[in-house]
Structures are given as C-alpha cells and as structure tokens.
PDB file of C-alpha atoms in Angstrom:
ATOM      1  CA  UNK A   1      26.470  22.311  31.322  1.00 43.00           C
ATOM      2  CA  UNK A   2      24.869  25.595  32.278  1.00 50.00           C
ATOM      3  CA  UNK A   3      25.383  27.456  35.518  1.00 49.00           C
ATOM      4  CA  UNK A   4      22.620  30.071  35.771  1.00 70.00           C
ATOM      5  CA  UNK A   5      24.141  32.106  38.618  1.00 88.00           C
ATOM      6  CA  UNK A   6      27.506  33.392  39.765  1.00 92.00           C
ATOM      7  CA  UNK A   7      27.403  31.263  42.909  1.00 92.00           C
ATOM      8  CA  UNK A   8      26.572  28.118  40.962  1.00 89.00           C
ATOM      9  CA  UNK A   9      29.357  28.803  38.494  1.00 90.00           C
ATOM     10  CA  UNK A  10      31.892  29.259  41.257  1.00 91.00           C
ATOM     11  CA  UNK A  11      30.809  26.034  42.903  1.00 92.00           C
ATOM     12  CA  UNK A  12      31.665  24.260  39.669  1.00 90.00           C
ATOM     13  CA  UNK A  13      34.848  26.281  39.005  1.00 92.00           C
ATOM     14  CA  UNK A  14      36.151  27.292  42.450  1.00 95.00           C
ATOM     15  CA  UNK A  15      39.572  28.334  41.131  1.00 96.00           C
ATOM     16  CA  UNK A  16      38.203  30.844  38.625  1.00 97.00           C
ATOM     17  CA  UNK A  17      38.198  33.884  40.908  1.00 96.00           C
ATOM     18  CA  UNK A  18      41.782  33.343  42.058  1.00 97.00           C
ATOM     19  CA  UNK A  19      43.083  32.581  38.565  1.00 97.00           C
ATOM     20  CA  UNK A  20      41.252  35.491  36.956  1.00 98.00           C
ATOM     21  CA  UNK A  21      42.364  37.916  39.667  1.00 97.00           C
ATOM     22  CA  UNK A  22      45.994  36.907  39.129  1.00 97.00           C
ATOM     23  CA  UNK A  23      45.663  37.525  35.385  1.00 98.00           C
ATOM     24  CA  UNK A  24      43.869  40.826  36.015  1.00 98.00           C
ATOM     25  CA  UNK A  25      46.667  42.042  38.325  1.00 97.00           C
ATOM     26  CA  UNK A  26      49.262  41.136  35.704  1.00 97.00           C
ATOM     27  CA  UNK A  27      48.032  43.900  33.374  1.00 98.00           C
ATOM     28  CA  UNK A  28      48.865  46.940  35.572  1.00 97.00           C
ATOM     29  CA  UNK A  29      52.009  45.197  36.827  1.00 97.00           C
ATOM     30  CA  UNK A  30      53.319  44.914  33.279  1.00 98.00           C
ATOM     31  CA  UNK A  31      52.402  48.542  32.560  1.00 97.00           C
ATOM     32  CA  UNK A  32      54.223  49.810  35.651  1.00 97.00           C
ATOM     33  CA  UNK A  33      57.398  47.879  34.942  1.00 96.00           C
ATOM     34  CA  UNK A  34      57.566  48.980  31.290  1.00 97.00           C
ATOM     35  CA  UNK A  35      59.198  52.218  30.152  1.00 97.00           C
ATOM     36  CA  UNK A  36      59.067  52.722  26.375  1.00 96.00           C
ATOM     37  CA  UNK A  37      61.451  55.099  24.664  1.00 97.00           C
ATOM     38  CA  UNK A  38      60.100  58.628  24.307  1.00 96.00           C
ATOM     39  CA  UNK A  39      59.694  58.185  20.540  1.00 96.00           C
ATOM     40  CA  UNK A  40      58.046  54.761  20.801  1.00 97.00           C
ATOM     41  CA  UNK A  41      54.497  55.914  20.063  1.00 96.00           C
ATOM     42  CA  UNK A  42      53.148  52.378  19.460  1.00 97.00           C
ATOM     43  CA  UNK A  43      54.593  51.271  22.792  1.00 98.00           C
ATOM     44  CA  UNK A  44      53.056  54.179  24.689  1.00 98.00           C
ATOM     45  CA  UNK A  45      49.728  53.568  22.969  1.00 98.00           C
ATOM     46  CA  UNK A  46      49.764  49.861  23.867  1.00 98.00           C
ATOM     47  CA  UNK A  47      50.289  50.746  27.533  1.00 98.00           C
ATOM     48  CA  UNK A  48      47.477  53.316  27.407  1.00 98.00           C
ATOM     49  CA  UNK A  49      45.113  50.761  25.876  1.00 98.00           C
ATOM     50  CA  UNK A  50      46.069  48.270  28.573  1.00 98.00           C
ATOM     51  CA  UNK A  51      45.221  50.749  31.317  1.00 97.00           C
ATOM     52  CA  UNK A  52      42.005  51.768  29.568  1.00 97.00           C
ATOM     53  CA  UNK A  53      40.950  48.111  29.501  1.00 97.00           C
ATOM     54  CA  UNK A  54      41.202  47.716  33.265  1.00 97.00           C
ATOM     55  CA  UNK A  55      37.822  49.303  34.163  1.00 97.00           C
ATOM     56  CA  UNK A  56      36.041  47.102  31.594  1.00 97.00           C
ATOM     57  CA  UNK A  57      37.697  43.917  32.862  1.00 98.00           C
ATOM     58  CA  UNK A  58      36.860  44.889  36.443  1.00 98.00           C
ATOM     59  CA  UNK A  59      33.294  46.070  35.798  1.00 98.00           C
ATOM     60  CA  UNK A  60      32.381  42.909  33.870  1.00 97.00           C
ATOM     61  CA  UNK A  61      33.370  40.817  36.894  1.00 97.00           C
ATOM     62  CA  UNK A  62      31.581  43.165  39.286  1.00 97.00           C
ATOM     63  CA  UNK A  63      28.337  42.914  37.312  1.00 96.00           C
ATOM     64  CA  UNK A  64      28.674  39.159  36.826  1.00 95.00           C
ATOM     65  CA  UNK A  65      29.220  38.618  40.551  1.00 95.00           C
ATOM     66  CA  UNK A  66      25.890  40.333  41.133  1.00 94.00           C
ATOM     67  CA  UNK A  67      24.155  38.330  38.406  1.00 91.00           C
ATOM     68  CA  UNK A  68      23.732  41.516  36.355  1.00 91.00           C
ATOM     69  CA  UNK A  69      24.436  39.607  33.168  1.00 90.00           C
ATOM     70  CA  UNK A  70      22.913  42.000  30.632  1.00 90.00           C
ATOM     71  CA  UNK A  71      25.247  44.766  31.761  1.00 92.00           C
ATOM     72  CA  UNK A  72      28.287  42.484  31.724  1.00 94.00           C
ATOM     73  CA  UNK A  73      27.443  41.335  28.205  1.00 93.00           C
ATOM     74  CA  UNK A  74      27.193  44.909  26.936  1.00 93.00           C
ATOM     75  CA  UNK A  75      30.588  45.843  28.386  1.00 96.00           C
ATOM     76  CA  UNK A  76      32.151  42.792  26.772  1.00 97.00           C
ATOM     77  CA  UNK A  77      31.977  44.410  23.345  1.00 96.00           C
ATOM     78  CA  UNK A  78      33.900  47.462  24.585  1.00 96.00           C
ATOM     79  CA  UNK A  79      36.623  45.272  26.073  1.00 97.00           C
ATOM     80  CA  UNK A  80      36.801  43.169  22.914  1.00 98.00           C
ATOM     81  CA  UNK A  81      37.219  46.133  20.563  1.00 97.00           C
ATOM     82  CA  UNK A  82      39.892  47.681  22.755  1.00 97.00           C
ATOM     83  CA  UNK A  83      41.860  44.437  22.933  1.00 98.00           C
ATOM     84  CA  UNK A  84      41.591  43.865  19.174  1.00 98.00           C
ATOM     85  CA  UNK A  85      42.884  47.404  18.607  1.00 97.00           C
ATOM     86  CA  UNK A  86      45.752  46.855  21.042  1.00 98.00           C
ATOM     87  CA  UNK A  87      46.756  43.599  19.396  1.00 97.00           C
ATOM     88  CA  UNK A  88      46.458  45.050  15.890  1.00 97.00           C
ATOM     89  CA  UNK A  89      48.801  47.896  16.786  1.00 97.00           C
ATOM     90  CA  UNK A  90      51.167  45.414  18.442  1.00 97.00           C
ATOM     91  CA  UNK A  91      51.207  43.495  15.135  1.00 96.00           C
ATOM     92  CA  UNK A  92      51.345  46.687  13.016  1.00 96.00           C
ATOM     93  CA  UNK A  93      53.197  49.452  14.906  1.00 97.00           C
ATOM     94  CA  UNK A  94      53.052  51.774  11.912  1.00 95.00           C
ATOM     95  CA  UNK A  95      49.264  51.945  12.315  1.00 94.00           C
ATOM     96  CA  UNK A  96      49.585  53.634  15.712  1.00 95.00           C
ATOM     97  CA  UNK A  97      49.881  57.014  14.023  1.00 92.00           C
ATOM     98  CA  UNK A  98      46.536  56.532  12.274  1.00 91.00           C
ATOM     99  CA  UNK A  99      44.875  55.806  15.604  1.00 93.00           C
ATOM    100  CA  UNK A 100      46.434  58.933  17.094  1.00 91.00           C
ATOM    101  CA  UNK A 101      45.716  61.193  14.114  1.00 89.00           C
ATOM    102  CA  UNK A 102      41.995  60.346  14.149  1.00 89.00           C
ATOM    103  CA  UNK A 103      41.882  62.046  17.547  1.00 88.00           C
ATOM    104  CA  UNK A 104      41.602  65.445  15.840  1.00 87.00           C
ATOM    105  CA  UNK A 105      38.201  64.464  14.426  1.00 88.00           C
ATOM    106  CA  UNK A 106      36.967  63.361  17.844  1.00 89.00           C
ATOM    107  CA  UNK A 107      38.201  66.534  19.520  1.00 88.00           C
ATOM    108  CA  UNK A 108      36.556  68.663  16.843  1.00 89.00           C
ATOM    109  CA  UNK A 109      33.204  66.928  17.393  1.00 91.00           C
ATOM    110  CA  UNK A 110      33.401  67.189  21.193  1.00 92.00           C
ATOM    111  CA  UNK A 111      34.480  70.830  21.309  1.00 92.00           C
ATOM    112  CA  UNK A 112      31.919  71.855  18.698  1.00 91.00           C
ATOM    113  CA  UNK A 113      29.176  70.342  20.857  1.00 94.00           C
ATOM    114  CA  UNK A 114      30.544  72.070  23.962  1.00 93.00           C
ATOM    115  CA  UNK A 115      30.502  75.381  22.110  1.00 92.00           C
ATOM    116  CA  UNK A 116      26.934  74.855  20.934  1.00 93.00           C
ATOM    117  CA  UNK A 117      25.617  73.835  24.353  1.00 94.00           C
ATOM    118  CA  UNK A 118      27.627  75.963  26.760  1.00 94.00           C
ATOM    119  CA  UNK A 119      28.913  78.793  24.585  1.00 91.00           C
ATOM    120  CA  UNK A 120      32.533  78.039  25.461  1.00 90.00           C
ATOM    121  CA  UNK A 121      35.155  78.570  22.786  1.00 88.00           C
ATOM    122  CA  UNK A 122      38.841  77.844  22.407  1.00 89.00           C
ATOM    123  CA  UNK A 123      41.391  80.584  21.948  1.00 89.00           C
ATOM    124  CA  UNK A 124      41.490  81.751  18.333  1.00 88.00           C
ATOM    125  CA  UNK A 125      44.900  80.250  17.522  1.00 92.00           C
ATOM    126  CA  UNK A 126      44.058  76.974  19.270  1.00 90.00           C
ATOM    127  CA  UNK A 127      40.802  76.738  17.342  1.00 90.00           C
ATOM    128  CA  UNK A 128      42.632  77.396  14.092  1.00 90.00           C
ATOM    129  CA  UNK A 129      45.166  74.661  14.849  1.00 91.00           C
ATOM    130  CA  UNK A 130      42.429  72.166  15.676  1.00 88.00           C
ATOM    131  CA  UNK A 131      40.436  73.074  12.565  1.00 87.00           C
ATOM    132  CA  UNK A 132      43.494  72.478  10.397  1.00 88.00           C
ATOM    133  CA  UNK A 133      44.260  69.129  12.048  1.00 87.00           C
ATOM    134  CA  UNK A 134      40.631  68.004  11.803  1.00 84.00           C
ATOM    135  CA  UNK A 135      40.370  69.030   8.147  1.00 84.00           C
ATOM    136  CA  UNK A 136      43.539  67.117   7.289  1.00 84.00           C
ATOM    137  CA  UNK A 137      42.290  64.070   9.197  1.00 83.00           C
ATOM    138  CA  UNK A 138      38.888  64.153   7.475  1.00 80.00           C
ATOM    139  CA  UNK A 139      40.618  64.180   4.121  1.00 78.00           C
ATOM    140  CA  UNK A 140      43.027  61.435   5.084  1.00 76.00           C
ATOM    141  CA  UNK A 141      40.340  59.207   6.578  1.00 74.00           C
ATOM    142  CA  UNK A 142      37.871  59.931   3.783  1.00 68.00           C
ATOM    143  CA  UNK A 143      35.330  61.518   6.111  1.00 58.00           C
ATOM    144  CA  UNK A 144      33.912  63.761   3.397  1.00 58.00           C
ATOM    145  CA  UNK A 145      30.592  62.319   2.128  1.00 60.00           C
ATOM    146  CA  UNK A 146      30.590  60.811  -1.354  1.00 59.00           C
ATOM    147  CA  UNK A 147      29.184  63.257  -3.904  1.00 61.00           C
ATOM    148  CA  UNK A 148      27.126  60.459  -5.494  1.00 62.00           C
ATOM    149  CA  UNK A 149      25.658  58.449  -2.622  1.00 59.00           C
ATOM    150  CA  UNK A 150      26.127  60.819   0.311  1.00 57.00           C
ATOM    151  CA  UNK A 151      27.722  58.180   2.520  1.00 58.00           C
ATOM    152  CA  UNK A 152      31.033  58.616   4.256  1.00 56.00           C
ATOM    153  CA  UNK A 153      33.548  56.016   3.125  1.00 62.00           C
ATOM    154  CA  UNK A 154      35.382  55.643   6.442  1.00 60.00           C
ATOM    155  CA  UNK A 155      34.038  56.445   9.885  1.00 70.00           C
ATOM    156  CA  UNK A 156      36.864  55.296  12.164  1.00 81.00           C
ATOM    157  CA  UNK A 157      40.662  55.343  12.275  1.00 83.00           C
ATOM    158  CA  UNK A 158      40.893  52.174  10.172  1.00 87.00           C
ATOM    159  CA  UNK A 159      39.166  51.168   6.924  1.00 86.00           C
ATOM    160  CA  UNK A 160      38.794  47.611   8.252  1.00 89.00           C
ATOM    161  CA  UNK A 161      35.549  46.399   9.787  1.00 89.00           C
ATOM    162  CA  UNK A 162      35.607  45.113  13.360  1.00 93.00           C
ATOM    163  CA  UNK A 163      35.347  41.547  12.089  1.00 94.00           C
ATOM    164  CA  UNK A 164      38.156  41.997   9.573  1.00 94.00           C
ATOM    165  CA  UNK A 165      40.367  43.594  12.207  1.00 95.00           C
ATOM    166  CA  UNK A 166      39.675  40.706  14.589  1.00 96.00           C
ATOM    167  CA  UNK A 167      40.548  38.221  11.870  1.00 96.00           C
ATOM    168  CA  UNK A 168      43.849  39.941  11.156  1.00 96.00           C
ATOM    169  CA  UNK A 169      44.966  39.409  14.758  1.00 96.00           C
ATOM    170  CA  UNK A 170      43.443  35.907  15.069  1.00 95.00           C
ATOM    171  CA  UNK A 171      40.739  36.986  17.505  1.00 97.00           C
ATOM    172  CA  UNK A 172      37.821  36.107  15.251  1.00 96.00           C
ATOM    173  CA  UNK A 173      37.380  32.926  17.310  1.00 96.00           C
ATOM    174  CA  UNK A 174      35.438  35.017  19.837  1.00 95.00           C
ATOM    175  CA  UNK A 175      33.844  37.547  17.499  1.00 97.00           C
ATOM    176  CA  UNK A 176      30.328  36.118  17.832  1.00 95.00           C
ATOM    177  CA  UNK A 177      30.291  35.924  21.642  1.00 94.00           C
ATOM    178  CA  UNK A 178      32.217  39.138  22.316  1.00 96.00           C
ATOM    179  CA  UNK A 179      31.019  41.448  19.538  1.00 96.00           C
ATOM    180  CA  UNK A 180      28.120  40.226  17.405  1.00 95.00           C
ATOM    181  CA  UNK A 181      25.837  39.177  20.266  1.00 92.00           C
ATOM    182  CA  UNK A 182      26.605  42.104  22.615  1.00 93.00           C
ATOM    183  CA  UNK A 183      25.906  44.474  19.726  1.00 93.00           C
ATOM    184  CA  UNK A 184      22.293  43.259  19.597  1.00 91.00           C
ATOM    185  CA  UNK A 185      21.830  44.527  23.155  1.00 89.00           C
ATOM    186  CA  UNK A 186      23.957  47.677  22.996  1.00 89.00           C
ATOM    187  CA  UNK A 187      21.564  49.170  20.471  1.00 88.00           C
ATOM    188  CA  UNK A 188      17.757  49.342  20.416  1.00 90.00           C
ATOM    189  CA  UNK A 189      17.254  46.396  18.075  1.00 89.00           C
ATOM    190  CA  UNK A 190      14.001  44.469  18.170  1.00 90.00           C
ATOM    191  CA  UNK A 191      15.991  41.282  18.792  1.00 88.00           C
ATOM    192  CA  UNK A 192      17.639  42.810  21.851  1.00 87.00           C
ATOM    193  CA  UNK A 193      14.496  44.520  23.087  1.00 88.00           C
ATOM    194  CA  UNK A 194      12.462  41.328  22.877  1.00 86.00           C
ATOM    195  CA  UNK A 195      15.070  39.270  24.699  1.00 85.00           C
ATOM    196  CA  UNK A 196      15.758  41.784  27.463  1.00 84.00           C
ATOM    197  CA  UNK A 197      12.073  42.373  28.156  1.00 83.00           C
ATOM    198  CA  UNK A 198      10.780  38.811  27.864  1.00 77.00           C
ATOM    199  CA  UNK A 199      13.543  36.394  28.771  1.00 68.00           C
ATOM    200  CA  UNK A 200      15.979  35.555  31.529  1.00 69.00           C
ATOM    201  CA  UNK A 201      19.436  37.146  31.248  1.00 66.00           C
ATOM    202  CA  UNK A 202      21.932  35.247  29.117  1.00 66.00           C
ATOM    203  CA  UNK A 203      24.134  32.725  30.824  1.00 70.00           C
ATOM    204  CA  UNK A 204      27.358  34.273  32.046  1.00 85.00           C
ATOM    205  CA  UNK A 205      29.648  31.424  30.944  1.00 89.00           C
ATOM    206  CA  UNK A 206      30.531  32.914  27.548  1.00 92.00           C
ATOM    207  CA  UNK A 207      30.964  36.395  29.009  1.00 95.00           C
ATOM    208  CA  UNK A 208      33.347  35.203  31.713  1.00 96.00           C
ATOM    209  CA  UNK A 209      35.330  32.998  29.378  1.00 96.00           C
ATOM    210  CA  UNK A 210      35.596  35.717  26.729  1.00 96.00           C
ATOM    211  CA  UNK A 211      36.708  38.310  29.275  1.00 97.00           C
ATOM    212  CA  UNK A 212      39.342  35.952  30.625  1.00 98.00           C
ATOM    213  CA  UNK A 213      40.521  35.414  27.029  1.00 97.00           C
ATOM    214  CA  UNK A 214      40.848  39.176  26.564  1.00 98.00           C
ATOM    215  CA  UNK A 215      42.994  39.552  29.675  1.00 98.00           C
ATOM    216  CA  UNK A 216      45.280  36.762  28.453  1.00 98.00           C
ATOM    217  CA  UNK A 217      45.471  38.292  24.957  1.00 98.00           C
ATOM    218  CA  UNK A 218      46.456  41.621  26.530  1.00 98.00           C
ATOM    219  CA  UNK A 219      49.257  40.109  28.595  1.00 98.00           C
ATOM    220  CA  UNK A 220      50.650  38.128  25.669  1.00 97.00           C
ATOM    221  CA  UNK A 221      50.484  41.135  23.306  1.00 97.00           C
ATOM    222  CA  UNK A 222      52.509  43.171  25.794  1.00 98.00           C
ATOM    223  CA  UNK A 223      55.140  40.467  26.017  1.00 97.00           C
ATOM    224  CA  UNK A 224      55.401  40.079  22.241  1.00 97.00           C
ATOM    225  CA  UNK A 225      55.830  43.790  21.642  1.00 97.00           C
ATOM    226  CA  UNK A 226      58.159  44.702  24.489  1.00 98.00           C
ATOM    227  CA  UNK A 227      60.037  41.430  24.987  1.00 96.00           C
ATOM    228  CA  UNK A 228      59.789  39.690  21.624  1.00 95.00           C
ATOM    229  CA  UNK A 229      58.192  36.525  22.982  1.00 95.00           C
ATOM    230  CA  UNK A 230      54.671  35.954  24.281  1.00 94.00           C
ATOM    231  CA  UNK A 231      56.012  33.764  27.089  1.00 93.00           C
ATOM    232  CA  UNK A 232      59.079  35.849  27.862  1.00 93.00           C
ATOM    233  CA  UNK A 233      58.268  36.072  31.568  1.00 94.00           C
ATOM    234  CA  UNK A 234      57.104  33.703  34.257  1.00 95.00           C
ATOM    235  CA  UNK A 235      54.120  36.001  34.784  1.00 95.00           C
ATOM    236  CA  UNK A 236      52.935  35.438  31.213  1.00 96.00           C
ATOM    237  CA  UNK A 237      53.421  31.673  31.510  1.00 95.00           C
ATOM    238  CA  UNK A 238      51.419  31.610  34.727  1.00 96.00           C
ATOM    239  CA  UNK A 239      48.647  33.649  33.094  1.00 97.00           C
ATOM    240  CA  UNK A 240      48.229  31.266  30.166  1.00 95.00           C
ATOM    241  CA  UNK A 241      48.551  28.157  32.345  1.00 95.00           C
ATOM    242  CA  UNK A 242      45.951  29.541  34.727  1.00 96.00           C
ATOM    243  CA  UNK A 243      43.501  30.114  31.892  1.00 97.00           C
ATOM    244  CA  UNK A 244      43.714  26.516  30.684  1.00 95.00           C
ATOM    245  CA  UNK A 245      43.444  25.205  34.227  1.00 95.00           C
ATOM    246  CA  UNK A 246      39.959  26.773  34.468  1.00 95.00           C
ATOM    247  CA  UNK A 247      38.732  26.405  30.885  1.00 94.00           C
ATOM    248  CA  UNK A 248      39.444  22.857  29.776  1.00 85.00           C
ATOM    249  CA  UNK A 249      38.338  23.653  26.235  1.00 86.00           C
ATOM    250  CA  UNK A 250      39.165  26.819  24.321  1.00 86.00           C
ATOM    251  CA  UNK A 251      38.741  27.870  20.707  1.00 90.00           C
ATOM    252  CA  UNK A 252      42.309  29.189  20.599  1.00 92.00           C
ATOM    253  CA  UNK A 253      45.819  28.382  21.735  1.00 91.00           C
ATOM    254  CA  UNK A 254      46.626  32.124  21.719  1.00 93.00           C
ATOM    255  CA  UNK A 255      49.164  31.525  18.981  1.00 86.00           C
ATOM    256  CA  UNK A 256      51.206  29.224  21.199  1.00 85.00           C
ATOM    257  CA  UNK A 257      52.275  25.823  19.946  1.00 69.00           C
ATOM    258  CA  UNK A 258      52.323  23.396  21.537  1.00 56.00           C
ATOM    259  CA  UNK A 259      49.643  24.447  23.993  1.00 46.00           C
ATOM    260  CA  UNK A 260      50.978  25.466  27.367  1.00 43.00           C
ATOM    261  CA  UNK A 261      50.060  22.731  29.882  1.00 42.00           C
ATOM    262  CA  UNK A 262      47.905  23.641  32.859  1.00 39.00           C
TER     263      UNK A 262
END
C-alpha cells in the first residue's frame, strides 16, 4: 500500500514518529556515555561517525515531514555510506587507520584549492609535513595514475566498491533503495533529470524505512564494538523492538537470531 504524503503515512503508522525519535535519541546517548581508551582509534572513529550521522538522520525526517521527498532521498545515500563505513570499521578495527590516513589526501586537495583561490598558504614546515603525508598516502592508496591507461586504481580509503563494502557488513539488503536509486538523483543523469522534471516525487516509504534501518544498525554496531553484544543494553533491545513494531516486514534481522519480538 502506498501513502503519498507524510500525513497519510502517519495516519497509517501513528507510532512511527515516537519510535523513530526514541531510536534517534539513542545515538547521542550512547556516544555521551562511552569513553574509549586514548589509544582506541577505531572506537573514537566509530563515535565520530555516529555523531556525523545525526544531521543526516535528522534532515531526512525534516524533509520527509514537509513532503520534500527528492531531498530526503538524496540524503539517504550519504547516511547509508556513513553507516556502512561505521559498521565495516566495527567489524574490522584494523581498517580504521586506513580511513584516517586517507585524510592527508583530502587536506592536500582542500588546502591547494584555498591557496589557488585566496592566496593563503600554510607555514613552510607545516606545508612540508602535509606534502610528505599526502605523498605517502597517494602511494599507499595507489592514487598515482596508471602509466598505461591513465586511470587511478583507487580513489577512496578502501579498494572495495560501495556495494562490496555493504555486502561485507550484511547491509546489501538495502543497497538498491539507499544507494543505487539515490545515486541516480544525486548526479545529473538523464534518468534522474527526467524523473525529477516530469514525475511526482518518489514515495517516502522506502526512504523512511531505510533511514530507520540505518539508525538501528548504528546502535547495534556501537553495542557490538563497545559491549561485545548487539543487545547488551535495554536501550538497544528497545530500539530493535521498536523498529519491528512499526515495520512488520523487513529484509533483515540485523544479525539477530531469533528475531527480537515487537
């Protein structure tokens, strides 16, 4: 059944707003009550990714509540990629350093553009340090173009594609709705252009459900990493139970077996 507007959806699922808000509030609560060891870089990174996800989770709901469904759909891809990254690092803590080390390449690109546009430069020693870090990172991440084809072999912190990364953390169940489709509208494709200009906005159901999934995945990833069990706390149990109380059918059990009853 399709619910073309926010108000119609909430008439059919009146508990959604309360349940989602409870799950949403769980994310910063878990961050605030968690203190990783100083040398726990994966732990610190997981908390940073959780906080960085909050604006996306909030903005998607804000846009959806105003029936601005194209905007909500576009933000869904950002939230999905961040959550996949968070969960991948939770599964593979040793990969946190790769994520951090790629930062030198991003800083180099940003500061080079600032210098070109505004004429601002770093101190000589600082620039030298950054250049050395960026050069090492480009070599490590194979950023140098191939001498035969001219293409760079790796353009992000991981050699895995977004779909492969999602599959490795068992989040490929929502890859189509949360990544493949939003991508058609994030970029100036003819498919996206035609649909945005000629058709009604997409139905919000998949966007809302996918976003709710991402919040749940975030909470459970935190619990697995810091407490060793996805359902280590009552808060996590309430979050998963709340999800299934709203969405009677889901493509995942979030790695929990048997499924947590609503």
